[in-house]
Short mmCIF file of C-alpha atoms and ligand atoms in Angstrom, two decimals:
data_model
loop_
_atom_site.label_atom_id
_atom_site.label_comp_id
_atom_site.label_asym_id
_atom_site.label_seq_id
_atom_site.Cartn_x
_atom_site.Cartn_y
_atom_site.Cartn_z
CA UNK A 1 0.00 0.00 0.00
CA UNK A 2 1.06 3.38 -0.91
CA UNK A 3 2.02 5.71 1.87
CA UNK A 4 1.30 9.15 2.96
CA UNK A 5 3.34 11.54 4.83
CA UNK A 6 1.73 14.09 7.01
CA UNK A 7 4.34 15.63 8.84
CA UNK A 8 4.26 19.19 8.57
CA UNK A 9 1.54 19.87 6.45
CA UNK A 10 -1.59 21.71 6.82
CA UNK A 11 -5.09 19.25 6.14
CA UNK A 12 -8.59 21.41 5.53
CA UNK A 13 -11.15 18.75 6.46
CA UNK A 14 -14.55 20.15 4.81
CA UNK A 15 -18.06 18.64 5.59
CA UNK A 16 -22.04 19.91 5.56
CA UNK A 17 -23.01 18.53 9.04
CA UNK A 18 -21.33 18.28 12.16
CA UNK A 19 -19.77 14.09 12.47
CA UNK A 20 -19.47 14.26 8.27
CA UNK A 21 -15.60 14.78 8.88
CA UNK A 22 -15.64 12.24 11.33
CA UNK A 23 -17.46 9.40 10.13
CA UNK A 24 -15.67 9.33 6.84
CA UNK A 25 -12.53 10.06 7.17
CA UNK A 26 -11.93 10.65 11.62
CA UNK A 27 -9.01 7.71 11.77
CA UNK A 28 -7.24 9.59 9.44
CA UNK A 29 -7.81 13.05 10.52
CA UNK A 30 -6.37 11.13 14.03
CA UNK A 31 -3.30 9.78 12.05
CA UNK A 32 -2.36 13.38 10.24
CA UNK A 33 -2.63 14.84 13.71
CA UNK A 34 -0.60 12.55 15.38
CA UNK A 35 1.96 12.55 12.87
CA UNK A 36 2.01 16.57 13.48
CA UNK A 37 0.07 18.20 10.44
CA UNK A 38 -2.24 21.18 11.65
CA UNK A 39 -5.86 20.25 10.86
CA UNK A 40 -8.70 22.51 10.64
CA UNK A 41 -12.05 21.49 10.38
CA UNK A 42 -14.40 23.64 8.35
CA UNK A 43 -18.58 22.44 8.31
CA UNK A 44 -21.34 24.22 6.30
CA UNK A 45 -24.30 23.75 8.81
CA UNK A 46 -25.01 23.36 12.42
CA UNK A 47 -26.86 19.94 11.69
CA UNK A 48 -29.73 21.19 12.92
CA UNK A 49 -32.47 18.98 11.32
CA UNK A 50 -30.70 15.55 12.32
CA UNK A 51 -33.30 14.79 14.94
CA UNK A 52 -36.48 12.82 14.99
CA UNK A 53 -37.20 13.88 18.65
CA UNK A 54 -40.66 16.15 18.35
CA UNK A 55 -39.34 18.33 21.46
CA UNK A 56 -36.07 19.44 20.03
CA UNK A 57 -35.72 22.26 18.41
CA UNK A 58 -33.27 23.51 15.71
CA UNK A 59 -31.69 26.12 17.97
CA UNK A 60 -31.26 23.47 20.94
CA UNK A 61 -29.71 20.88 18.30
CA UNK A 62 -27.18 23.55 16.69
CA UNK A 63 -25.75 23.80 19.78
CA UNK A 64 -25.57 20.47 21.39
CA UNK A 65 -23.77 19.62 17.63
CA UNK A 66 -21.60 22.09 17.92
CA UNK A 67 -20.25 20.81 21.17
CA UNK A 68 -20.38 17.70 20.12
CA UNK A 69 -18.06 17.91 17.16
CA UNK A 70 -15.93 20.34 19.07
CA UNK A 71 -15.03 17.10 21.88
CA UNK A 72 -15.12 14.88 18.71
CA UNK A 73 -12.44 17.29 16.94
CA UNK A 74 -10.62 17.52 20.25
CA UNK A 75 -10.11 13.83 20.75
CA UNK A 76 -8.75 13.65 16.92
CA UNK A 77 -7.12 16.62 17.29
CA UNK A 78 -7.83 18.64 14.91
CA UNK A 79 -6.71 22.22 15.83
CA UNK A 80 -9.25 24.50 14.62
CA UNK A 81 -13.45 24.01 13.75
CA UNK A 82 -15.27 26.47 11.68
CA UNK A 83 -18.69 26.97 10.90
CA UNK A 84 -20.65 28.37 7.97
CA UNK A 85 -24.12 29.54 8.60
CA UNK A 86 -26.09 27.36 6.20
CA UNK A 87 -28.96 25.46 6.76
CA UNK A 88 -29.32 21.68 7.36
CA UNK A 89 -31.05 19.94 3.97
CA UNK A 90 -30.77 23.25 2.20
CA UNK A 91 -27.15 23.38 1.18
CA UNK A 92 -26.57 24.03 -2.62
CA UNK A 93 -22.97 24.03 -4.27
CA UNK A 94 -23.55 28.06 -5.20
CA UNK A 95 -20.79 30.73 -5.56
CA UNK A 96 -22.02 31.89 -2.14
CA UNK A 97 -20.56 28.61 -0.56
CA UNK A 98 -17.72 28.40 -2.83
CA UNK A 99 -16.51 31.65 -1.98
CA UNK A 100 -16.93 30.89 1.35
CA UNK A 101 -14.80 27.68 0.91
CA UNK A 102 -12.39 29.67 -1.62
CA UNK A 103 -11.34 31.90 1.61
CA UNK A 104 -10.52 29.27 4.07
CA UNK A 105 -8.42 27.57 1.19
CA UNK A 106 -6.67 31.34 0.45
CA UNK A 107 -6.61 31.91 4.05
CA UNK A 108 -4.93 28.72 5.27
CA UNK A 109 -3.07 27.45 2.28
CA UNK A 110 -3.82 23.49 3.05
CA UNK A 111 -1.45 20.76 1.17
CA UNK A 112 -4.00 18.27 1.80
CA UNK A 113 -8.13 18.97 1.20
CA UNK A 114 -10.39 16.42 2.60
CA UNK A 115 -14.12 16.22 1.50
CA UNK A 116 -17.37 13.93 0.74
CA UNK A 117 -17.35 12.39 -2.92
CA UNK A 118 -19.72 14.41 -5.20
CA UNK A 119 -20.78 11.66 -7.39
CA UNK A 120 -21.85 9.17 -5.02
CA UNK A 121 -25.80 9.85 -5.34
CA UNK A 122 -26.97 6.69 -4.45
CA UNK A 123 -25.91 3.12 -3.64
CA UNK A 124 -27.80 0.33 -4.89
CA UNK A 125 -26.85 -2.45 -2.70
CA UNK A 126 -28.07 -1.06 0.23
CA UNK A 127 -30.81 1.21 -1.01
CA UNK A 128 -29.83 4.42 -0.36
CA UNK A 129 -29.85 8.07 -1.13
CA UNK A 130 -26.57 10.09 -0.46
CA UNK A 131 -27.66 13.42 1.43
CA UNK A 132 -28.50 16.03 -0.67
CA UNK A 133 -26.15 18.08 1.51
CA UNK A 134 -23.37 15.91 1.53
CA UNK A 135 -23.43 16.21 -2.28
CA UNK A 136 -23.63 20.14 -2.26
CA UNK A 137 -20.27 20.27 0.08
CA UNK A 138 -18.26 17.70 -2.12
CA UNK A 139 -18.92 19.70 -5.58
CA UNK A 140 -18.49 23.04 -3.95
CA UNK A 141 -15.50 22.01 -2.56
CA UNK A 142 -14.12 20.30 -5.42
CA UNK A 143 -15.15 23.80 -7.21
CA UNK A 144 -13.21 25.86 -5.16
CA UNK A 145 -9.87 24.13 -5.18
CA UNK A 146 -10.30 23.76 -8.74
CA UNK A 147 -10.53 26.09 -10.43
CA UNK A 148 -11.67 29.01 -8.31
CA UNK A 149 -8.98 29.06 -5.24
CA UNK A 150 -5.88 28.88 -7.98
CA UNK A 151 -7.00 31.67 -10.46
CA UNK A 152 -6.03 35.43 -9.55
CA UNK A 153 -9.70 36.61 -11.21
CA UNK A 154 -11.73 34.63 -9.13
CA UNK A 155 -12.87 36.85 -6.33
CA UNK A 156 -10.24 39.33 -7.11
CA UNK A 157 -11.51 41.29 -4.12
CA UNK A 158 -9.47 39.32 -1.57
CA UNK A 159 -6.13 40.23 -2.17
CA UNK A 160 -7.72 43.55 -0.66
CA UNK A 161 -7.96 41.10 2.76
CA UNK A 162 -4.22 39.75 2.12
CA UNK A 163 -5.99 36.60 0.77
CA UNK A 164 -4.02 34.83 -2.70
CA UNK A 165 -4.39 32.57 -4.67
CA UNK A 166 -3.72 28.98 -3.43
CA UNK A 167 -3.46 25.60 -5.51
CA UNK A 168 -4.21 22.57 -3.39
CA UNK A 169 -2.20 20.11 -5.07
CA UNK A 170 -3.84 16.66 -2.92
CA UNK A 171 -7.59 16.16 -2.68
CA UNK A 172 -8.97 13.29 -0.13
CA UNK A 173 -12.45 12.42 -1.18
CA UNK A 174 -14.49 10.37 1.34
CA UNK A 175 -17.51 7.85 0.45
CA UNK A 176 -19.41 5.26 1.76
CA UNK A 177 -18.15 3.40 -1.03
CA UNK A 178 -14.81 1.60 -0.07
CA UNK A 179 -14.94 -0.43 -3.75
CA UNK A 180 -14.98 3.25 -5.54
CA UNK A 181 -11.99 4.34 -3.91
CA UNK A 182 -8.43 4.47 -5.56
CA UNK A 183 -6.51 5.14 -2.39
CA UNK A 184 -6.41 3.41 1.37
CA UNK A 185 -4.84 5.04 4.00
CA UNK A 186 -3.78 2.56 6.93
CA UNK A 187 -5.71 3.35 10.21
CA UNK A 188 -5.32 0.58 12.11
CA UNK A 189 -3.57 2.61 14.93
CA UNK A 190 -6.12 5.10 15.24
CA UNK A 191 -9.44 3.50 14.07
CA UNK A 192 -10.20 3.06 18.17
CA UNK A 193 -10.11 7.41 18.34
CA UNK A 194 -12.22 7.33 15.55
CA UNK A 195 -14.76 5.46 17.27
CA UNK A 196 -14.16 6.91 20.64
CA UNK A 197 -14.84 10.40 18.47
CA UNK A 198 -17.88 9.28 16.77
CA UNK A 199 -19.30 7.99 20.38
CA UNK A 200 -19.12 11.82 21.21
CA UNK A 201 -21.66 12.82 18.55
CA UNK A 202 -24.69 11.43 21.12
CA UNK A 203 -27.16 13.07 19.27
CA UNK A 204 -26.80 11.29 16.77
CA UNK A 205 -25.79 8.31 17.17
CA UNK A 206 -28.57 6.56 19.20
CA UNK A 207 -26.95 2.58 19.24
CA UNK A 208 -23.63 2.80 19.55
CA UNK A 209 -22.82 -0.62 19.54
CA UNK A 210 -24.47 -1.08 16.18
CA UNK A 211 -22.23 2.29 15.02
CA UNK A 212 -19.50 0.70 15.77
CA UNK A 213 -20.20 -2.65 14.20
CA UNK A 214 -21.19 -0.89 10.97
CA UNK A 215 -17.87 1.10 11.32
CA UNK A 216 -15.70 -1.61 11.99
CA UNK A 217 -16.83 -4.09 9.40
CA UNK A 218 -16.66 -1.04 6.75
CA UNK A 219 -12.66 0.08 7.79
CA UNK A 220 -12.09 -3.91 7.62
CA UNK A 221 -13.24 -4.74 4.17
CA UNK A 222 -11.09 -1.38 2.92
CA UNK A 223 -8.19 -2.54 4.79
CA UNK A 224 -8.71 -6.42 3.07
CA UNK A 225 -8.08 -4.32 -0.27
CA UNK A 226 -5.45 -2.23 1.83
CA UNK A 227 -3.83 -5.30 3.12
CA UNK A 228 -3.77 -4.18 6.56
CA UNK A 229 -6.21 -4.35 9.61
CA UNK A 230 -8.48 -1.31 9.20
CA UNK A 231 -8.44 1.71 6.17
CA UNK A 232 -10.26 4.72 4.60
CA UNK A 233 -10.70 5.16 1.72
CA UNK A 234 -10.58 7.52 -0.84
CA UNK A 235 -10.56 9.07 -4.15
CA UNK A 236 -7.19 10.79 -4.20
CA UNK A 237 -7.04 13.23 -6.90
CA UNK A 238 -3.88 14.93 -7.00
CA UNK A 239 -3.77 18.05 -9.10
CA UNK A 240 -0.48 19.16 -11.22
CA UNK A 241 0.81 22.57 -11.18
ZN1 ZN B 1 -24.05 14.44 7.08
#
C-alpha cells in the first residue's frame, strides 16, 4: 500500500453537518494529527435537522452539535473548527458557498483537502440516497480548489484582505463506497479514536454498539483491499501545477 506523509503539512477537512468529517474520514484526521500536520475542520451547517425527537428544536440541536463535534475534533485533534451559517437539507454548491470555501483555502493554504465524494448519489446495494447536503459540500468544494482558489480573477476582491491565490495540489475524497476508492490510508492505529470520536456525537448516534459494528466491518473490508487491519478510503485526486 502506498504511503502518505503528514508531517508538517496543513489538512482542511470540509463537511455539511457536524460528524461528516468524522465518520468518513476521523481515523485519518487522528493519524495526520498525530503525525504533526495542523488540521482545521471547516462544516457548512449546524446539523440542525438531524433529529427525529418532536421536542427538540433547531436552535437546541445547533448547539448540542456544535459541542459535540468540538469534543469529537478535540479527541482527533484537529486544531481548529469552523462553521458556515447554512442550513441543514438546504445546502446548494452556489458561488455563495464556494466563496466561502475559496477563503478558508486562500486563508490557510492546506497541502491536503479532505471532503465527501460528489458523485456518489446513491448506492444500490443497500438502497440508499446520499444526502443532498453531503453532495452540495463535495462539488463546492471540489469547485473551489479547482478552479476558483488557484485563479487570480476569481474573487479578485481578496487580495484587498491579504488573501491569494492557493493551488491545493492533494484532494482526499471520502464515500461510503470503499470499492470506488483508488486510495487506502492505513488506520489501524487510530481506528479506536475514531470510534471513541464518533461515540461523542450522542445526538446522533442513538446505538452505539451497532455504530460501531457498521464502522468496523466497513474500515475492515477497505483494509482487506489495503492489506492491513483497518483503512479509509478515498478518491485521491492529485492536481499538477
Ligand atoms: Zn451528514
Amino acid at each position: 500500500m502506498e504511503g502518505i506523509d503528514f508531517r508538517g503539512k496543513r489538512v482542511l477537512v470540509v463537511g455539511a453537518h457536524p460528524d461528516d468529517n468524522d465518520f468518513g474520514a476521523g481515523a485519518t484526521v487522528a493519524k495526520a494529527a498525530g503525525q504533526g500536520a495542523e488540521v482545521i475542520y471547516l462544516i457548512a451547517t449546524a446539523g440542525q435537522r438531524g433529529s427525529s425527537d418532536e421536542n427538540m428544536t433547531a436552535e437546541r440541536l445547533s448547539a448540542m452539535r456544535r459541542k459535540e463535534q468540538g469534543d469529537a475534533a478535540n479527541v482527533l485533534g484537529v486544531r481548529e473548527v469552523h462553521f458556515l451559517d447554512y442550513v441543514d437539507g438546504e445546502l446548494v454548491p452556489d458561488i455563495r458557498l464556494k466563496e466561502q470555501i475559496v477563503k478558508f483555502i486562500r486563508r490557510y493554504r492546506p497541502d491536503f483537502v479532505f471532503t465527501m465524494d460528489p458523485s456518489f448519489f446513491y448506492y444500490k446495494n443497500y438502497g440508499m440516497v446520499n444526502h443532498s447536503d453531503h453532495r452540495a459540500i463535495g462539488e463546492a468544494t471540489l469547485d473551489a480548489c479547482y478552479p476558483l482558489a488557484r485563479d487570480l480573477m476569481s474573487f479578485p476582491d481578496h487580495a484587498r484582505e491579504g488573501l491569494n491565490p492557493h493551488k491545493v495540489k492533494d484532494l482526499l475524497l471520502h464515500s461510503f463506497v470503499p470499492e470506488n476508492a483508488n486510495f487506502y490510508v492505513d488506520v489501524t492505529d487510530t481506528f479506536e479514536t475514531k470510534i471513541k470520536a464518533l461515540s461523542l456525537h450522542k445526538s446522533q448516534v442513538g446505538d452505539m454498539q451497532r455504530v460501531e459494528k457498521r464502522m468496523r466491518d466497513r474500515a475492515e473490508v477497505s483494509g482487506r483491499l489495503a492489506r492491513c487491519r483497518y483503512a479509509e478510503s478515498f478518491v485521491r485526486l492529485q492536481l499538477p501545477d
